[in-house]
mmCIF file of N, CA and C in Angstrom:
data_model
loop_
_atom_site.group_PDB
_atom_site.id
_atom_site.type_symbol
_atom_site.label_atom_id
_atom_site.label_comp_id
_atom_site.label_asym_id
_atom_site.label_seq_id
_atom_site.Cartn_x
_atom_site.Cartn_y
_atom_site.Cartn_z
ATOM 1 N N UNK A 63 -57.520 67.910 52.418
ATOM 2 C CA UNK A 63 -57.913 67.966 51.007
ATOM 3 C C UNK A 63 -57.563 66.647 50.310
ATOM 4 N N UNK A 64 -58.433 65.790 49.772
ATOM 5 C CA UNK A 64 -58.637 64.713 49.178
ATOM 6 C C UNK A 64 -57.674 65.004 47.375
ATOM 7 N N UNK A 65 -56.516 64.460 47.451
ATOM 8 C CA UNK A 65 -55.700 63.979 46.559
ATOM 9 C C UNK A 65 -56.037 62.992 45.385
ATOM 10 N N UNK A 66 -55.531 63.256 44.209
ATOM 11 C CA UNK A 66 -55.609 62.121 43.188
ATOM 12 C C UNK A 66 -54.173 61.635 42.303
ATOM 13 N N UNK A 67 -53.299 60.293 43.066
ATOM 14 C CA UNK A 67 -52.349 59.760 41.874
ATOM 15 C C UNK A 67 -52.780 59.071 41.332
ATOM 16 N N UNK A 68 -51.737 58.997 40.025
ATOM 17 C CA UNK A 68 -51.533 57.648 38.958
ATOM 18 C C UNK A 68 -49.993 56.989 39.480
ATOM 19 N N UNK A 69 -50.115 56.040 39.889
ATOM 20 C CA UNK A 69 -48.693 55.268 40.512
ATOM 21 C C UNK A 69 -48.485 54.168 39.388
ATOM 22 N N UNK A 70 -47.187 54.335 39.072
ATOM 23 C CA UNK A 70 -46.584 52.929 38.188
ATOM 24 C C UNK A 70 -45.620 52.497 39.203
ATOM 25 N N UNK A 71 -46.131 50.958 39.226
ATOM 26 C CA UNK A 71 -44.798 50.127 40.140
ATOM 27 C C UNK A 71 -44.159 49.294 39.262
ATOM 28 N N UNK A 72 -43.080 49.190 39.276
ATOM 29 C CA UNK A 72 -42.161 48.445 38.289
ATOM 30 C C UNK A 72 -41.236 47.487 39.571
ATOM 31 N N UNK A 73 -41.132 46.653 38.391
ATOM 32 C CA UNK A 73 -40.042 45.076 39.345
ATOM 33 C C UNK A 73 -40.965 43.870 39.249
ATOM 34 N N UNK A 74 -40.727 43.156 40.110
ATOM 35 C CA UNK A 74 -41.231 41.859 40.105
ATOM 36 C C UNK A 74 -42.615 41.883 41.165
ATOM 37 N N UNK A 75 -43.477 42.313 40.229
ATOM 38 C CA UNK A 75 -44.970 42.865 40.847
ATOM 39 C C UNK A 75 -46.202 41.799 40.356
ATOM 40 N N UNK A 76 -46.130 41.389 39.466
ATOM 41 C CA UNK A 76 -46.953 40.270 39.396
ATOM 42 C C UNK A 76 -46.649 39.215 39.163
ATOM 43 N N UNK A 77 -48.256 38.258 39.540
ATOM 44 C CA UNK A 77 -47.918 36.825 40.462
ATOM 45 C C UNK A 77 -47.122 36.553 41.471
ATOM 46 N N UNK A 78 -47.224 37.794 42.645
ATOM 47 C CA UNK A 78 -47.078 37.887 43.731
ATOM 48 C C UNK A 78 -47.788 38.485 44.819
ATOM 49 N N UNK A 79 -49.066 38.418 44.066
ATOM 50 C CA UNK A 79 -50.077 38.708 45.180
ATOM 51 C C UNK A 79 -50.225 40.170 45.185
ATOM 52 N N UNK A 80 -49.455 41.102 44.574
ATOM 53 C CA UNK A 80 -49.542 43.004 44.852
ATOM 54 C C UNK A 80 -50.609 43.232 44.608
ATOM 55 N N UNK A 81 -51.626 43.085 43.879
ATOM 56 C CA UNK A 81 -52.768 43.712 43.986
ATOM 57 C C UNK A 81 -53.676 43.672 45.139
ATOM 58 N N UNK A 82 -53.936 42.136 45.733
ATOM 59 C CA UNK A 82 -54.871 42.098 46.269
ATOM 60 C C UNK A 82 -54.118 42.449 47.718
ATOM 61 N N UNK A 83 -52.816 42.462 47.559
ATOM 62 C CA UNK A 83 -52.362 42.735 49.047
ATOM 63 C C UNK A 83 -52.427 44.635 49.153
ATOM 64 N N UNK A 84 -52.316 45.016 48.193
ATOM 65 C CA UNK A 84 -52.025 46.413 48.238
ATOM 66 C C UNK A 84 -54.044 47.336 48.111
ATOM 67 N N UNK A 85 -55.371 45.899 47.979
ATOM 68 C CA UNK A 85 -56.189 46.413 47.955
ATOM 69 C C UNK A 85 -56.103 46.203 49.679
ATOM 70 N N UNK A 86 -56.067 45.273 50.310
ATOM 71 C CA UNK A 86 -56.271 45.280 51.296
ATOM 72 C C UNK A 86 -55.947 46.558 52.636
ATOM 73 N N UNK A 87 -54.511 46.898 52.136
ATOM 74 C CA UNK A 87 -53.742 48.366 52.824
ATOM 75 C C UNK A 87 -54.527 49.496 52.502
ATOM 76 N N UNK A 88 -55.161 49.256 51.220
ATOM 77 C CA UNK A 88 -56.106 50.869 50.609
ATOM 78 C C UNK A 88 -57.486 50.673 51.013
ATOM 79 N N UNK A 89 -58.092 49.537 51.526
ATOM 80 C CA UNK A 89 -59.176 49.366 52.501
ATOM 81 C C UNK A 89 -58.798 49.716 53.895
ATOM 82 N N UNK A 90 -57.349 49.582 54.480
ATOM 83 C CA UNK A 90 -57.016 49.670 55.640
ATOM 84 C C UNK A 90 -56.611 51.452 55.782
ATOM 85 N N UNK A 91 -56.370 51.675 55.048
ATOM 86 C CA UNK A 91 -55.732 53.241 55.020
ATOM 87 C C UNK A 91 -56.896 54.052 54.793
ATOM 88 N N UNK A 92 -58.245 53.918 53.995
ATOM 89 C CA UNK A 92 -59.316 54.332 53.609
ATOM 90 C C UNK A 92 -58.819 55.270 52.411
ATOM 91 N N UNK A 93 -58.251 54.517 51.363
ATOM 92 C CA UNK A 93 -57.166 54.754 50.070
ATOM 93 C C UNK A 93 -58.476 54.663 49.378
ATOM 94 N N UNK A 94 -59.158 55.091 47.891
ATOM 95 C CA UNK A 94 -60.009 55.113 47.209
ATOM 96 C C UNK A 94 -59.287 54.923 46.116
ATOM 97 N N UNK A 95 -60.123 53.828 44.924
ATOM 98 C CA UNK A 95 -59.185 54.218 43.905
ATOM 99 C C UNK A 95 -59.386 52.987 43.411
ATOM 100 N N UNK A 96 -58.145 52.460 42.107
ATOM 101 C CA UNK A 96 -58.295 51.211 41.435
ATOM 102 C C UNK A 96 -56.640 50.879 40.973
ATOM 103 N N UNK A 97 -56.569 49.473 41.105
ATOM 104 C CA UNK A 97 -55.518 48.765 40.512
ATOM 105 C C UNK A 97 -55.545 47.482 39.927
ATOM 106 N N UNK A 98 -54.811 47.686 38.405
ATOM 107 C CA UNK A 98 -54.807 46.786 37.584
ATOM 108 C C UNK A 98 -53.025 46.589 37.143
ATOM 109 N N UNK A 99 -52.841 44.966 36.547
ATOM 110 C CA UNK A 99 -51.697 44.811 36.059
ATOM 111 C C UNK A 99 -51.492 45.567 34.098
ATOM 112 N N UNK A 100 -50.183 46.133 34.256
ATOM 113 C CA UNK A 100 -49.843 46.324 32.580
ATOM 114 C C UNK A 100 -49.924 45.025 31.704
ATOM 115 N N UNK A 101 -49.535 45.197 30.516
ATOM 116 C CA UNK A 101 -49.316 43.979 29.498
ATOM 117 C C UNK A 101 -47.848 44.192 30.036
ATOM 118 N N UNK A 102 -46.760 45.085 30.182
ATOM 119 C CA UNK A 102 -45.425 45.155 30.274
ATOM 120 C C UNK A 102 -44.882 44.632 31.126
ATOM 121 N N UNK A 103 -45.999 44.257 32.280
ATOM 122 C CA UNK A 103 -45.393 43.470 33.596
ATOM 123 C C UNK A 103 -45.589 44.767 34.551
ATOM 124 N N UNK A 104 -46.066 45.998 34.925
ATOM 125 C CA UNK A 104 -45.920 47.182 35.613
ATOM 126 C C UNK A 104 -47.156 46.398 36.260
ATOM 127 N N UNK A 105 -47.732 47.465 37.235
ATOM 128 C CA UNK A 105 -48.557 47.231 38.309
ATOM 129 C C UNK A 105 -48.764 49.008 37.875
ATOM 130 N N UNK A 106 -50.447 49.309 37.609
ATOM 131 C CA UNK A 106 -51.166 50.689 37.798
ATOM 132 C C UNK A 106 -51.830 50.907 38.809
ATOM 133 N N UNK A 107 -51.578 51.491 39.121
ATOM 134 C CA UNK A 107 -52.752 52.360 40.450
ATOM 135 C C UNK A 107 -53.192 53.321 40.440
ATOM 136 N N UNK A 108 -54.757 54.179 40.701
ATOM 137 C CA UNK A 108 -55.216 55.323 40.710
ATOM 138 C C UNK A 108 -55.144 55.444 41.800
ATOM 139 N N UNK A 109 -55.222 56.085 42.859
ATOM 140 C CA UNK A 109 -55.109 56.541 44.257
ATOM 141 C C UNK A 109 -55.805 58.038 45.200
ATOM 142 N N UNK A 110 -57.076 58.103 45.637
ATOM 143 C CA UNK A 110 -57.454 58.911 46.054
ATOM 144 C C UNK A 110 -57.370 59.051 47.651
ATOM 145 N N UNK A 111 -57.182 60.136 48.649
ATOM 146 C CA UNK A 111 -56.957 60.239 49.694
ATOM 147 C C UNK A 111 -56.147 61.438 49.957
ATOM 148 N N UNK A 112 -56.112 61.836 50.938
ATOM 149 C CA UNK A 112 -55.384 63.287 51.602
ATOM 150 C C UNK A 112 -53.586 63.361 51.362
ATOM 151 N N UNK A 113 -53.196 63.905 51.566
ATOM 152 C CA UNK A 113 -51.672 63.696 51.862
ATOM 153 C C UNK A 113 -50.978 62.707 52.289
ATOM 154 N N UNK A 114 -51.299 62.845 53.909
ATOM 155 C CA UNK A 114 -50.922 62.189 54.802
ATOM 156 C C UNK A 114 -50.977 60.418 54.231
ATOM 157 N N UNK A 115 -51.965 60.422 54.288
ATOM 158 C CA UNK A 115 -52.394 58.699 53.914
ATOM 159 C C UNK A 115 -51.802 58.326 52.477
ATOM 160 N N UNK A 116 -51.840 59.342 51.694
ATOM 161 C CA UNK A 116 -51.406 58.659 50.319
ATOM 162 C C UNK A 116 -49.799 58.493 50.109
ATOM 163 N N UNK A 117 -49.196 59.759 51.445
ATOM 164 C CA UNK A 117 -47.727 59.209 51.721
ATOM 165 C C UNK A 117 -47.543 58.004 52.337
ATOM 166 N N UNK A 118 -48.092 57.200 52.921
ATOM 167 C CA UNK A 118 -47.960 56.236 53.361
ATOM 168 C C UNK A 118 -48.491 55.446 52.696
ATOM 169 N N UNK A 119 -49.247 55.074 51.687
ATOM 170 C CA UNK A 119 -49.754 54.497 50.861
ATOM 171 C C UNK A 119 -48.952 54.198 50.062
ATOM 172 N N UNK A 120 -48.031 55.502 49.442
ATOM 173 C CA UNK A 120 -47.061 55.028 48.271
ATOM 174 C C UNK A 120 -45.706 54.202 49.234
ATOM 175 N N UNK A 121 -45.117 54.783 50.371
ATOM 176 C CA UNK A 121 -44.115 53.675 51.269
ATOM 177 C C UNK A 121 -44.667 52.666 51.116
ATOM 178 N N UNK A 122 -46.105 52.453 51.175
ATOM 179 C CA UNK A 122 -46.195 50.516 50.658
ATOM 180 C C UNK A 122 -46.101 49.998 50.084
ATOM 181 N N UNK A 123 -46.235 50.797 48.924
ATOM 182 C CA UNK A 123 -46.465 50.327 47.352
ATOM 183 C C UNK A 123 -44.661 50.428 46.895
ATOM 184 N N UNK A 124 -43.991 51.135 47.353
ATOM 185 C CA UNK A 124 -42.210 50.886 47.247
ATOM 186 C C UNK A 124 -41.878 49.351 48.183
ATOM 187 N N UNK A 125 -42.633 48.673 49.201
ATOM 188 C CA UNK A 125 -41.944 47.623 49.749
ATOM 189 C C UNK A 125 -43.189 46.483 49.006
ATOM 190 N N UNK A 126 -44.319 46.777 49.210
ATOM 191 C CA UNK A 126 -45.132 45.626 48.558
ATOM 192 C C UNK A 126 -45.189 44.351 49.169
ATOM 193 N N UNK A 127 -46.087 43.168 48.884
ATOM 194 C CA UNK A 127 -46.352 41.980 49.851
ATOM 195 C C UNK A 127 -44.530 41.453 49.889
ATOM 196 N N UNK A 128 -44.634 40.473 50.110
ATOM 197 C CA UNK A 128 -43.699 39.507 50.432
ATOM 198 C C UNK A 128 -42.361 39.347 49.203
ATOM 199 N N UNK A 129 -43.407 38.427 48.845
ATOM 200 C CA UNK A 129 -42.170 37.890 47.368
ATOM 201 C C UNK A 129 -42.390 39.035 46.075
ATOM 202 N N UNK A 130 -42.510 40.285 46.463
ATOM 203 C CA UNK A 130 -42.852 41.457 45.354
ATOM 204 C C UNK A 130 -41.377 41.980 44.966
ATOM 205 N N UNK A 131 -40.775 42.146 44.631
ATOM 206 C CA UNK A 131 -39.324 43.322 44.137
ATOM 207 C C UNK A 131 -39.364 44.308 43.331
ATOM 208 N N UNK A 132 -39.646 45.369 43.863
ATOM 209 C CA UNK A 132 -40.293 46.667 43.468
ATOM 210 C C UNK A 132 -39.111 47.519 43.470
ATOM 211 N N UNK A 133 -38.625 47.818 41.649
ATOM 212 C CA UNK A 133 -37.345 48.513 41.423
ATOM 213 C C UNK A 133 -37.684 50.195 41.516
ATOM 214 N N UNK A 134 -39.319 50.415 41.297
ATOM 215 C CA UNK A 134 -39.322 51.743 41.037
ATOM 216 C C UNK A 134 -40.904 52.033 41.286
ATOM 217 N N UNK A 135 -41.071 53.314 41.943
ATOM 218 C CA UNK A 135 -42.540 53.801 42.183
ATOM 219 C C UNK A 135 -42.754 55.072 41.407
ATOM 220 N N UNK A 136 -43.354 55.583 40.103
ATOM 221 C CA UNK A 136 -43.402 56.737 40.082
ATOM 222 C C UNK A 136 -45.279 56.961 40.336
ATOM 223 N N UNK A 137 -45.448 58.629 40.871
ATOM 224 C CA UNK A 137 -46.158 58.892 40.984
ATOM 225 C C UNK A 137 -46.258 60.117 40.883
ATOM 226 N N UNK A 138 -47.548 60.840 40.131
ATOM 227 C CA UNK A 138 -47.505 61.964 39.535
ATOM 228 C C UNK A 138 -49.170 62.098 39.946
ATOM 229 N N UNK A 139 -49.832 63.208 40.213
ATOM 230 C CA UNK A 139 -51.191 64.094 40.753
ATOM 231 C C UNK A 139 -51.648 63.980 38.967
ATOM 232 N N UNK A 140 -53.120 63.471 39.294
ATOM 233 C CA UNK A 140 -53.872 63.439 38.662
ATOM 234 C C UNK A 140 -55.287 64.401 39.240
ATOM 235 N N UNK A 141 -56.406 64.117 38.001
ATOM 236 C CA UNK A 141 -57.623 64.983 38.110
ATOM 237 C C UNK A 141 -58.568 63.878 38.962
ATOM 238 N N UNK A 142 -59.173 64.527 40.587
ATOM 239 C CA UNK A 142 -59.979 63.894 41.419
ATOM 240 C C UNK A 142 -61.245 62.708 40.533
ATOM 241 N N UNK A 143 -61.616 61.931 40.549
ATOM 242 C CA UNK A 143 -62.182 61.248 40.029
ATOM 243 C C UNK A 143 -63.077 60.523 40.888
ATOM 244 N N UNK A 144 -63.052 60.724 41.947
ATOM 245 C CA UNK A 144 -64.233 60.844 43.354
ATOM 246 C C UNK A 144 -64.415 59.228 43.442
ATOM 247 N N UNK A 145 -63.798 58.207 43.687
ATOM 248 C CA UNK A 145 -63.761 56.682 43.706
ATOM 249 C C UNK A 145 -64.668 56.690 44.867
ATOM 250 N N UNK A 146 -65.413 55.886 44.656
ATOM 251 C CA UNK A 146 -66.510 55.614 45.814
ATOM 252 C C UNK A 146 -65.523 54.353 46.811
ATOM 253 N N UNK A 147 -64.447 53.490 46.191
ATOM 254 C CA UNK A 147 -64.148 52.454 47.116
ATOM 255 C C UNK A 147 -62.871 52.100 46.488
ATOM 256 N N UNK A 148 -61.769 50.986 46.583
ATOM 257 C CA UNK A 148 -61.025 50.611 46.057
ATOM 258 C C UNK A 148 -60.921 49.417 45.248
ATOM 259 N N UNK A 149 -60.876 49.069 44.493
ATOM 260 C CA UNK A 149 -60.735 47.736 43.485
ATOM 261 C C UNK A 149 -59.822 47.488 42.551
ATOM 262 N N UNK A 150 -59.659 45.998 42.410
ATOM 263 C CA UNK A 150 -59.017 45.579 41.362
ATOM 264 C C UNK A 150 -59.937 45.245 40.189
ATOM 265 N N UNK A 151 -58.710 45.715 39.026
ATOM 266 C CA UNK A 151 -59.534 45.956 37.768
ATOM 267 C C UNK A 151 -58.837 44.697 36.885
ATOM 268 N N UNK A 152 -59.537 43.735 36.434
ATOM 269 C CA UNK A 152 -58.588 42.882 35.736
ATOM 270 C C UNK A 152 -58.080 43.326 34.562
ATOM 271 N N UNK A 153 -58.505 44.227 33.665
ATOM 272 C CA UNK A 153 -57.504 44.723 32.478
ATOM 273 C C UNK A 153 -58.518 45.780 32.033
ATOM 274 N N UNK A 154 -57.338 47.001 31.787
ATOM 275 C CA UNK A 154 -58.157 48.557 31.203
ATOM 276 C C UNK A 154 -59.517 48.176 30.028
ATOM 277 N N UNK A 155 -60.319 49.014 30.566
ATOM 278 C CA UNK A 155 -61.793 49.193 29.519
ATOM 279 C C UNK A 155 -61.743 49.875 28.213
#
């Protein structure tokens, strides 16, 4: 059964590459969904996919690329929103 989060990553998440590294894992995982940076410095993510995969999806999103320092992941079930693919969004519509 196909899952829907909203993930906030907090720490030292941008201008370190987390988005496009964390689109790449949600192309690799077959993760659906979208991520954009806050004005606050957070990192958002929508996240569609089964259990299994979206548990491992969020373990990535707690270690993140390289030079990322990720103090905190919350994630809470949202309403399915049927993402045809994954993307980065440069700032909310």
């Amino acid at each position: 059964m196909i899952k829907h989060l909203n993930i906030t990553v907090k720490g030292k998440v941008q201008g370190v590459f987390y988005r496009k590294s964390t689109k790449a894992v949600a192309d690799q995982l077959g993760v659906r969904g979208m991520i954009l940076n806050e004005p606050n410095g957070d990192v958002y993510i929508e996240a569609e996919a089964d259990q299994s995969t979206l548990e491992m999806f969020i373990e990535w999103c707690e270690e993140g690329p390289q030079d990322a320092e990720v103090s905190t992941v919350e994630s809470h079930e949202g309403e399915l929103k049927n993402y045809r693919n994954f993307e980065v969004v440069k700032r909310r519509s």
